Steps between C-alpha positions, in 0.01 A plus 500: 500500500865492604469274805787284373728794586451417869677169432745632239571866591817507289281500184348841581794711369483312168124557470549868579788534254326328207165660580658845481669412171159406358307802624767758411543347152125521449511859623756583233277350232194680639678836478594428138140406416370816669748718309392338171131550574421129533187545710414128517845351556614745770219425750530124448873504566443741791254257659757220511776739606305619804373151583855364516616806693226468765576130549871571541455802726258310722765236555763764566281671758379184671803270489813678395693615801857460388750689295511222238130549421543875476799461271299252291227760461746770390699259283182378332404859424839571342501174305139563393604827339772321309272213394224745402736689272623174346141387435412839351798485265411144403137570410595836339146632535403811310561694182802718430604774262846432360659817355826473304726791398737407220727684259441226244200484267205444734280375217722194477451433871125548454505241222702260718255539789198463271643183345520349851138594576553823693314807378721809504512864399802697375546875542785734416652713772789725587733365766765688696764453230324370189175389344351184647214270418262415783327165474217416739331166556230388745484135609463264795787516749573132450644587156742765629810280468403405143474866398824588681685237296348630174609855589852393607539303179386801296706762685721405796538872581128577505359670808162375619258551783214287625182639655207322663163563341180484700267466200499501122243515223479510121814405318712214383629335815637188338583242761296646785136421443310178441309690229813477287574138582504414129713794388476874501262687273676627192735204463 
């Protein structure tokens, strides 16, 4: 399969480096899919991850006998972690719970979120120094920056946390589900 490497051995470190980037990036995605319970996506990605890895490792074991190839293998692994994280951030896979603590009127924030298509819930609470309103919203991760800008516009001093959610059911999830493609119920 890689007989051309006998003629062009200088290409091997590049193949090793880019092969490792591919398989480690796929490994990062596979781990994310496993953690989210994606039982069909995780094995498919895992198949390609291991296939690329076995091709690369076979070349390392049969042909690589220099420090450059070994450094390419390690460098590809490191770069693959970086690329995997970048891909994961780009696709923003999953659903999150966005919880905001504000000293302003949380009902106004709820209205602002609802007007932008994000279902939300407001609760009253007691903070360390005063009463606070807690506003929670569940949506696809890809909308996190949109919600952050709505919250910052509403209250630049608001405290918020973001949590990953493995599953959800029953509720108004606004911009998360294809069921609500044409608007949320109740609008």
